[in-house]
Amino acid sequence: MRTVTLGGVPGRVVLGEGIPKTIVPLTASSLEALLAECAAAAAAECDIVEWRIDHFAGFRAAPPGDAPRGAPSSGGVDSILEAASHLTAAAGRPLLATFRTASEGGASAISPAEYEALLDALVRGGGVQAVDVEHFRAPGLTARVAEAAHAAGVAVVASYHDFGATPPRERILARLAAMAGSGADVAKIACMPKRMEDVLTLLAASSEASRTLDAPIIAVSMGPLGVISRAAAGQFGSCATFAAVGEASAPGQVPLAELEPVLRSFARWSSAR
């Protein structure tokens, strides 16, 4: 499996190398509160901060004319790019920019055209080190974003989220393979289990994908049942896992202070075999 490097020195993070990297989401609606969350995440020594732009009030600023409700205006995009610059400077580590759409469990709706335009602005704006792209939102979307992102030195995480169920193992593998083959640097899937067997299905798919795909993967089983997928992420092939500093942004997300020692213990036990 190849590795993916985010950021420069200092603050450089390599995905696909060593123990899984910890990603802490920032979900405040104002820049002031975001900076406070960012400071807390940095103090907790996470590896990567994720900015969940769908929670940010600034993206909805003054939509012009007949723009879709909730779509970012040019002023909204400007405020997003300005905030990204402040957050990157404050984080001291890579910033992953994510607009999680309502259709995949996010806080805000956005039209397909506005979503792609926002991602394009983020990768060209120079304020982030990686962007999340909902791979199945539109045909060819990930490839288009990846072309611009790679020209700007920005990494791409292609993602898919199912808050209703866990697909069969073959479908999980197919989705991860499609994302890995799209030009994305990392392929991510998060699914909701209804029973423990669903967690085992995701973990088995994660393990196989990590051995057979060229891109690093992130596979998460959400909710209380899926906590083991976060704690044992490295044993089942995930290059990173999401943790909370303060309020969790997804079901089953574990506090970073509790998760990080477990990740290190699993890595130590595994290497001692």
mmCIF file of C-alpha atoms in Angstrom:
data_model
loop_
_atom_site.group_PDB
_atom_site.id
_atom_site.type_symbol
_atom_site.label_atom_id
_atom_site.label_comp_id
_atom_site.label_asym_id
_atom_site.label_seq_id
_atom_site.Cartn_x
_atom_site.Cartn_y
_atom_site.Cartn_z
ATOM 1 C CA MET A 1 0.000 0.000 0.000
ATOM 2 C CA ARG A 2 1.296 3.460 -0.838
ATOM 3 C CA THR A 3 1.440 6.193 1.751
ATOM 4 C CA VAL A 4 -0.051 9.691 1.602
ATOM 5 C CA THR A 5 1.710 12.706 3.105
ATOM 6 C CA LEU A 6 -0.291 15.651 4.405
ATOM 7 C CA GLY A 7 1.238 18.996 5.267
ATOM 8 C CA GLY A 8 4.834 20.073 5.563
ATOM 9 C CA VAL A 9 7.424 20.266 8.292
ATOM 10 C CA PRO A 10 6.499 20.844 11.072
ATOM 11 C CA GLY A 11 3.075 19.216 11.183
ATOM 12 C CA ARG A 12 3.740 16.583 8.532
ATOM 13 C CA VAL A 13 1.543 13.470 8.784
ATOM 14 C CA VAL A 14 1.949 10.263 6.761
ATOM 15 C CA LEU A 15 -1.170 8.138 6.286
ATOM 16 C CA GLY A 16 -0.567 4.421 5.775
ATOM 17 C CA GLU A 17 2.534 4.409 7.974
ATOM 18 C CA GLY A 18 2.737 3.472 11.651
ATOM 19 C CA ILE A 19 -0.296 3.432 13.923
ATOM 20 C CA PRO A 20 -3.596 4.887 12.685
ATOM 21 C CA LYS A 21 -3.618 8.665 12.740
ATOM 22 C CA THR A 22 -6.238 10.422 14.847
ATOM 23 C CA ILE A 23 -8.602 12.929 13.217
ATOM 24 C CA VAL A 24 -10.621 15.318 15.381
ATOM 25 C CA PRO A 25 -13.597 17.125 13.771
ATOM 26 C CA LEU A 26 -14.356 20.802 14.429
ATOM 27 C CA THR A 27 -18.085 21.551 14.304
ATOM 28 C CA ALA A 28 -18.603 25.057 15.729
ATOM 29 C CA SER A 29 -20.683 27.528 13.727
ATOM 30 C CA SER A 30 -18.509 30.628 14.255
ATOM 31 C CA LEU A 31 -14.838 31.268 13.558
ATOM 32 C CA GLU A 32 -14.181 32.268 17.163
ATOM 33 C CA ALA A 33 -15.622 29.000 18.471
ATOM 34 C CA LEU A 34 -13.855 27.019 15.741
ATOM 35 C CA LEU A 35 -10.519 28.461 16.793
ATOM 36 C CA ALA A 36 -11.251 27.456 20.388
ATOM 37 C CA GLU A 37 -12.088 23.912 19.252
ATOM 38 C CA CYS A 38 -8.946 23.868 17.124
ATOM 39 C CA ALA A 39 -6.794 24.912 20.083
ATOM 40 C CA ALA A 40 -8.309 22.136 22.214
ATOM 41 C CA ALA A 41 -7.700 19.525 19.484
ATOM 42 C CA ALA A 42 -4.105 20.680 19.058
ATOM 43 C CA ALA A 43 -3.519 20.611 22.821
ATOM 44 C CA ALA A 44 -4.859 17.049 22.876
ATOM 45 C CA GLU A 45 -2.217 16.199 20.251
ATOM 46 C CA CYS A 46 -4.423 14.800 17.521
ATOM 47 C CA ASP A 47 -2.703 14.170 14.185
ATOM 48 C CA ILE A 48 -5.208 15.881 11.855
ATOM 49 C CA VAL A 49 -8.074 18.318 12.380
ATOM 50 C CA GLU A 50 -11.190 18.041 10.222
ATOM 51 C CA TRP A 51 -13.242 21.178 9.637
ATOM 52 C CA ARG A 52 -16.913 20.288 9.172
ATOM 53 C CA ILE A 53 -17.952 23.252 7.015
ATOM 54 C CA ASP A 54 -21.594 22.110 6.936
ATOM 55 C CA HIS A 55 -21.868 23.407 10.534
ATOM 56 C CA PHE A 56 -20.298 26.789 9.720
ATOM 57 C CA ALA A 57 -22.748 29.706 9.675
ATOM 58 C CA GLY A 58 -20.508 31.677 7.310
ATOM 59 C CA PHE A 59 -21.105 29.371 4.362
ATOM 60 C CA ARG A 60 -24.736 30.502 4.170
ATOM 61 C CA ALA A 61 -23.865 34.201 3.914
ATOM 62 C CA ALA A 62 -26.102 36.316 1.697
ATOM 63 C CA PRO A 63 -27.023 33.976 -1.181
ATOM 64 C CA PRO A 64 -27.529 36.055 -4.335
ATOM 65 C CA GLY A 65 -30.740 36.196 -6.372
ATOM 66 C CA ASP A 66 -32.107 32.761 -7.126
ATOM 67 C CA ALA A 67 -29.204 30.775 -5.617
ATOM 68 C CA PRO A 68 -30.305 27.521 -3.923
ATOM 69 C CA ARG A 69 -31.355 27.965 -0.290
ATOM 70 C CA GLY A 70 -28.357 27.309 1.930
ATOM 71 C CA ALA A 71 -25.879 27.535 -0.955
ATOM 72 C CA PRO A 72 -22.690 29.509 -0.354
ATOM 73 C CA SER A 73 -22.504 32.867 -2.099
ATOM 74 C CA SER A 74 -19.235 34.380 -3.257
ATOM 75 C CA GLY A 75 -19.165 36.122 0.113
ATOM 76 C CA GLY A 76 -19.802 32.798 1.823
ATOM 77 C CA VAL A 77 -16.949 31.162 -0.074
ATOM 78 C CA ASP A 78 -14.662 34.048 0.843
ATOM 79 C CA SER A 79 -15.515 33.618 4.523
ATOM 80 C CA ILE A 80 -14.834 29.875 4.248
ATOM 81 C CA LEU A 81 -11.425 30.424 2.656
ATOM 82 C CA GLU A 82 -10.534 33.031 5.262
ATOM 83 C CA ALA A 83 -11.580 30.700 8.075
ATOM 84 C CA ALA A 84 -9.582 27.835 6.548
ATOM 85 C CA SER A 85 -6.466 29.986 6.537
ATOM 86 C CA HIS A 86 -6.937 30.908 10.217
ATOM 87 C CA LEU A 87 -7.589 27.295 11.209
ATOM 88 C CA THR A 88 -4.544 25.951 9.374
ATOM 89 C CA ALA A 89 -2.337 28.534 11.066
ATOM 90 C CA ALA A 90 -3.812 27.716 14.483
ATOM 91 C CA ALA A 91 -3.797 23.923 14.116
ATOM 92 C CA GLY A 92 -0.085 23.319 13.564
ATOM 93 C CA ARG A 93 -1.063 20.109 11.789
ATOM 94 C CA PRO A 94 -2.918 19.201 8.551
ATOM 95 C CA LEU A 95 -6.454 20.500 8.033
ATOM 96 C CA LEU A 96 -8.996 18.252 6.280
ATOM 97 C CA ALA A 97 -11.897 20.320 4.899
ATOM 98 C CA THR A 98 -15.233 18.491 4.789
ATOM 99 C CA PHE A 99 -18.692 19.598 3.759
ATOM 100 C CA ARG A 100 -20.813 16.643 4.845
ATOM 101 C CA THR A 101 -24.079 16.941 2.954
ATOM 102 C CA ALA A 102 -27.448 16.273 4.537
ATOM 103 C CA SER A 103 -27.889 13.214 2.308
ATOM 104 C CA GLU A 104 -24.887 11.573 4.010
ATOM 105 C CA GLY A 105 -25.663 12.639 7.556
ATOM 106 C CA GLY A 106 -24.362 16.222 7.505
ATOM 107 C CA ALA A 107 -25.808 19.386 9.015
ATOM 108 C CA SER A 108 -26.689 21.253 5.793
ATOM 109 C CA ALA A 109 -28.088 20.715 2.314
ATOM 110 C CA ILE A 110 -26.300 22.021 -0.768
ATOM 111 C CA SER A 111 -26.901 21.639 -4.498
ATOM 112 C CA PRO A 112 -24.523 19.412 -6.513
ATOM 113 C CA ALA A 113 -23.209 22.367 -8.500
ATOM 114 C CA GLU A 114 -22.556 24.472 -5.396
ATOM 115 C CA TYR A 115 -20.931 21.498 -3.663
ATOM 116 C CA GLU A 116 -18.455 20.977 -6.488
ATOM 117 C CA ALA A 117 -17.776 24.710 -6.760
ATOM 118 C CA LEU A 118 -17.027 24.860 -3.028
ATOM 119 C CA LEU A 119 -14.583 21.952 -3.243
ATOM 120 C CA ASP A 120 -12.878 23.576 -6.207
ATOM 121 C CA ALA A 121 -12.527 26.845 -4.284
ATOM 122 C CA LEU A 122 -11.087 25.021 -1.276
ATOM 123 C CA VAL A 123 -8.387 23.194 -3.233
ATOM 124 C CA ARG A 124 -7.418 26.324 -5.161
ATOM 125 C CA GLY A 125 -7.556 28.600 -2.114
ATOM 126 C CA GLY A 126 -4.357 27.278 -0.556
ATOM 127 C CA GLY A 127 -5.715 27.072 2.990
ATOM 128 C CA VAL A 128 -6.227 23.324 3.447
ATOM 129 C CA GLN A 129 -4.091 20.216 3.130
ATOM 130 C CA ALA A 130 -6.872 17.763 2.242
ATOM 131 C CA VAL A 131 -10.518 17.768 1.159
ATOM 132 C CA ASP A 132 -13.261 15.192 1.593
ATOM 133 C CA VAL A 133 -15.305 14.342 -1.524
ATOM 134 C CA GLU A 134 -18.547 12.365 -1.335
ATOM 135 C CA HIS A 135 -17.638 10.014 -4.146
ATOM 136 C CA PHE A 136 -21.090 8.810 -5.151
ATOM 137 C CA ARG A 137 -22.688 12.261 -5.181
ATOM 138 C CA ALA A 138 -22.043 12.773 -8.910
ATOM 139 C CA PRO A 139 -20.347 10.745 -11.679
ATOM 140 C CA GLY A 140 -16.715 11.748 -12.141
ATOM 141 C CA LEU A 141 -16.787 14.209 -9.235
ATOM 142 C CA THR A 142 -13.836 12.738 -7.350
ATOM 143 C CA ALA A 143 -11.663 12.600 -10.462
ATOM 144 C CA ARG A 144 -12.416 16.226 -11.307
ATOM 145 C CA VAL A 145 -11.683 17.443 -7.793
ATOM 146 C CA ALA A 146 -8.556 15.259 -7.540
ATOM 147 C CA GLU A 147 -7.084 16.721 -10.727
ATOM 148 C CA ALA A 148 -7.326 20.268 -9.368
ATOM 149 C CA ALA A 149 -6.363 19.223 -5.852
ATOM 150 C CA HIS A 150 -3.201 17.395 -6.870
ATOM 151 C CA ALA A 151 -2.111 20.338 -9.016
ATOM 152 C CA ALA A 152 -2.394 22.452 -5.857
ATOM 153 C CA GLY A 153 -0.672 19.918 -3.580
ATOM 154 C CA VAL A 154 -3.898 19.035 -1.762
ATOM 155 C CA ALA A 155 -4.838 15.437 -0.912
ATOM 156 C CA VAL A 156 -8.303 13.975 -1.555
ATOM 157 C CA VAL A 157 -10.284 11.677 0.732
ATOM 158 C CA ALA A 158 -13.099 10.035 -1.233
ATOM 159 C CA SER A 159 -15.909 9.044 1.122
ATOM 160 C CA TYR A 160 -19.201 7.224 1.421
ATOM 161 C CA HIS A 161 -21.518 7.199 4.471
ATOM 162 C CA ASP A 162 -24.515 4.959 5.138
ATOM 163 C CA PHE A 163 -26.340 5.899 8.342
ATOM 164 C CA GLY A 164 -29.085 3.336 7.718
ATOM 165 C CA ALA A 165 -27.296 0.022 7.358
ATOM 166 C CA THR A 166 -24.097 -1.872 6.588
ATOM 167 C CA PRO A 167 -23.867 -3.129 2.987
ATOM 168 C CA PRO A 168 -22.718 -6.690 2.233
ATOM 169 C CA ARG A 169 -18.964 -7.290 2.254
ATOM 170 C CA GLU A 170 -18.731 -7.425 -1.536
ATOM 171 C CA ARG A 171 -20.465 -4.067 -1.884
ATOM 172 C CA ILE A 172 -18.192 -2.453 0.702
ATOM 173 C CA LEU A 173 -15.165 -3.756 -1.198
ATOM 174 C CA ALA A 174 -16.596 -2.530 -4.498
ATOM 175 C CA ARG A 175 -17.233 0.939 -3.096
ATOM 176 C CA LEU A 176 -13.746 1.200 -1.613
ATOM 177 C CA ALA A 177 -12.229 -0.014 -4.897
ATOM 178 C CA ALA A 178 -14.234 2.542 -6.884
ATOM 179 C CA MET A 179 -13.031 5.332 -4.627
ATOM 180 C CA ALA A 180 -9.417 4.140 -4.670
ATOM 181 C CA GLY A 181 -9.505 3.954 -8.456
ATOM 182 C CA SER A 182 -10.931 7.444 -8.916
ATOM 183 C CA GLY A 183 -7.761 9.424 -8.314
ATOM 184 C CA ALA A 184 -8.423 9.873 -4.592
ATOM 185 C CA ASP A 185 -5.532 9.529 -2.177
ATOM 186 C CA VAL A 186 -7.580 7.857 0.577
ATOM 187 C CA ALA A 187 -10.827 5.853 0.408
ATOM 188 C CA LYS A 188 -13.200 6.154 3.379
ATOM 189 C CA ILE A 189 -16.403 4.308 4.214
ATOM 190 C CA ALA A 190 -18.578 4.636 7.324
ATOM 191 C CA CYS A 191 -21.637 2.448 7.912
ATOM 192 C CA MET A 192 -24.201 1.940 10.655
ATOM 193 C CA PRO A 193 -24.450 -1.592 12.072
ATOM 194 C CA LYS A 194 -27.741 -3.067 13.217
ATOM 195 C CA ARG A 195 -26.110 -6.104 14.854
ATOM 196 C CA MET A 196 -22.586 -7.201 15.743
ATOM 197 C CA GLU A 197 -22.366 -9.314 12.586
ATOM 198 C CA ASP A 198 -22.525 -6.063 10.584
ATOM 199 C CA VAL A 199 -19.422 -4.835 12.418
ATOM 200 C CA LEU A 200 -17.631 -8.061 11.539
ATOM 201 C CA THR A 201 -18.672 -7.619 7.905
ATOM 202 C CA LEU A 202 -17.151 -4.151 7.770
ATOM 203 C CA LEU A 203 -13.961 -5.237 9.536
ATOM 204 C CA ALA A 204 -13.485 -8.181 7.170
ATOM 205 C CA ALA A 205 -13.957 -5.905 4.157
ATOM 206 C CA SER A 206 -11.589 -3.340 5.650
ATOM 207 C CA SER A 207 -8.890 -5.934 6.198
ATOM 208 C CA GLU A 208 -9.163 -7.270 2.654
ATOM 209 C CA ALA A 209 -9.270 -3.819 1.067
ATOM 210 C CA SER A 210 -6.137 -2.752 2.929
ATOM 211 C CA ARG A 211 -4.291 -5.737 1.445
ATOM 212 C CA THR A 212 -5.619 -5.479 -2.106
ATOM 213 C CA LEU A 213 -6.033 -1.761 -2.847
ATOM 214 C CA ASP A 214 -3.213 0.652 -3.556
ATOM 215 C CA ALA A 215 -4.743 3.591 -1.662
ATOM 216 C CA PRO A 216 -4.882 3.782 2.149
ATOM 217 C CA ILE A 217 -8.377 3.244 3.535
ATOM 218 C CA ILE A 218 -10.469 4.378 6.480
ATOM 219 C CA ALA A 219 -13.346 2.076 7.474
ATOM 220 C CA VAL A 220 -15.669 2.935 10.354
ATOM 221 C CA SER A 221 -18.571 1.058 11.879
ATOM 222 C CA MET A 222 -20.616 3.742 13.611
ATOM 223 C CA GLY A 223 -22.612 3.787 16.837
ATOM 224 C CA PRO A 224 -21.932 1.960 20.104
ATOM 225 C CA LEU A 225 -21.705 -1.420 18.362
ATOM 226 C CA GLY A 226 -18.955 -0.159 16.092
ATOM 227 C CA VAL A 227 -16.562 1.244 18.698
ATOM 228 C CA ILE A 228 -14.212 -1.716 18.167
ATOM 229 C CA SER A 229 -13.700 -0.559 14.560
ATOM 230 C CA ARG A 230 -12.260 2.696 15.912
ATOM 231 C CA ALA A 231 -10.168 1.143 18.677
ATOM 232 C CA ALA A 232 -8.741 -1.630 16.489
ATOM 233 C CA ALA A 233 -8.566 0.433 13.306
ATOM 234 C CA GLY A 234 -4.951 -0.475 12.609
ATOM 235 C CA GLN A 235 -5.469 -4.210 13.062
ATOM 236 C CA PHE A 236 -8.091 -4.139 10.303
ATOM 237 C CA GLY A 237 -6.213 -1.935 7.867
ATOM 238 C CA SER A 238 -7.463 1.622 8.500
ATOM 239 C CA CYS A 239 -4.838 4.349 8.177
ATOM 240 C CA ALA A 240 -6.755 6.736 10.460
ATOM 241 C CA THR A 241 -9.681 6.948 12.820
ATOM 242 C CA PHE A 242 -11.915 9.745 14.079
ATOM 243 C CA ALA A 243 -12.025 10.811 17.718
ATOM 244 C CA ALA A 244 -13.681 13.538 19.778
ATOM 245 C CA VAL A 245 -12.286 16.400 21.793
ATOM 246 C CA GLY A 246 -15.441 17.769 23.358
ATOM 247 C CA GLU A 247 -18.717 16.981 21.599
ATOM 248 C CA ALA A 248 -18.735 13.996 19.217
ATOM 249 C CA SER A 249 -19.623 14.675 15.576
ATOM 250 C CA ALA A 250 -20.752 11.120 14.722
ATOM 251 C CA PRO A 251 -22.425 8.236 16.579
ATOM 252 C CA GLY A 252 -19.958 6.120 18.558
ATOM 253 C CA GLN A 253 -17.058 8.563 18.307
ATOM 254 C CA VAL A 254 -14.673 7.995 21.242
ATOM 255 C CA PRO A 255 -12.894 10.758 23.207
ATOM 256 C CA LEU A 256 -9.339 11.129 21.946
ATOM 257 C CA ALA A 257 -7.889 10.896 25.451
ATOM 258 C CA GLU A 258 -9.425 7.419 25.812
ATOM 259 C CA LEU A 259 -8.828 6.210 22.256
ATOM 260 C CA GLU A 260 -5.170 7.101 21.716
ATOM 261 C CA PRO A 261 -3.762 4.836 24.471
ATOM 262 C CA VAL A 262 -5.810 1.942 23.092
ATOM 263 C CA LEU A 263 -4.473 2.511 19.563
ATOM 264 C CA ARG A 264 -0.920 2.475 20.902
ATOM 265 C CA SER A 265 -1.558 -0.612 23.017
ATOM 266 C CA PHE A 266 -3.023 -2.524 20.065
ATOM 267 C CA ALA A 267 -0.001 -1.546 17.970
ATOM 268 C CA ARG A 268 2.405 -2.676 20.685
ATOM 269 C CA TRP A 269 0.636 -5.988 21.244
ATOM 270 C CA SER A 270 0.503 -6.664 17.517
ATOM 271 C CA SER A 271 4.203 -5.961 16.987
ATOM 272 C CA ALA A 272 5.095 -8.254 19.910
ATOM 273 C CA ARG A 273 3.464 -11.308 18.309
#
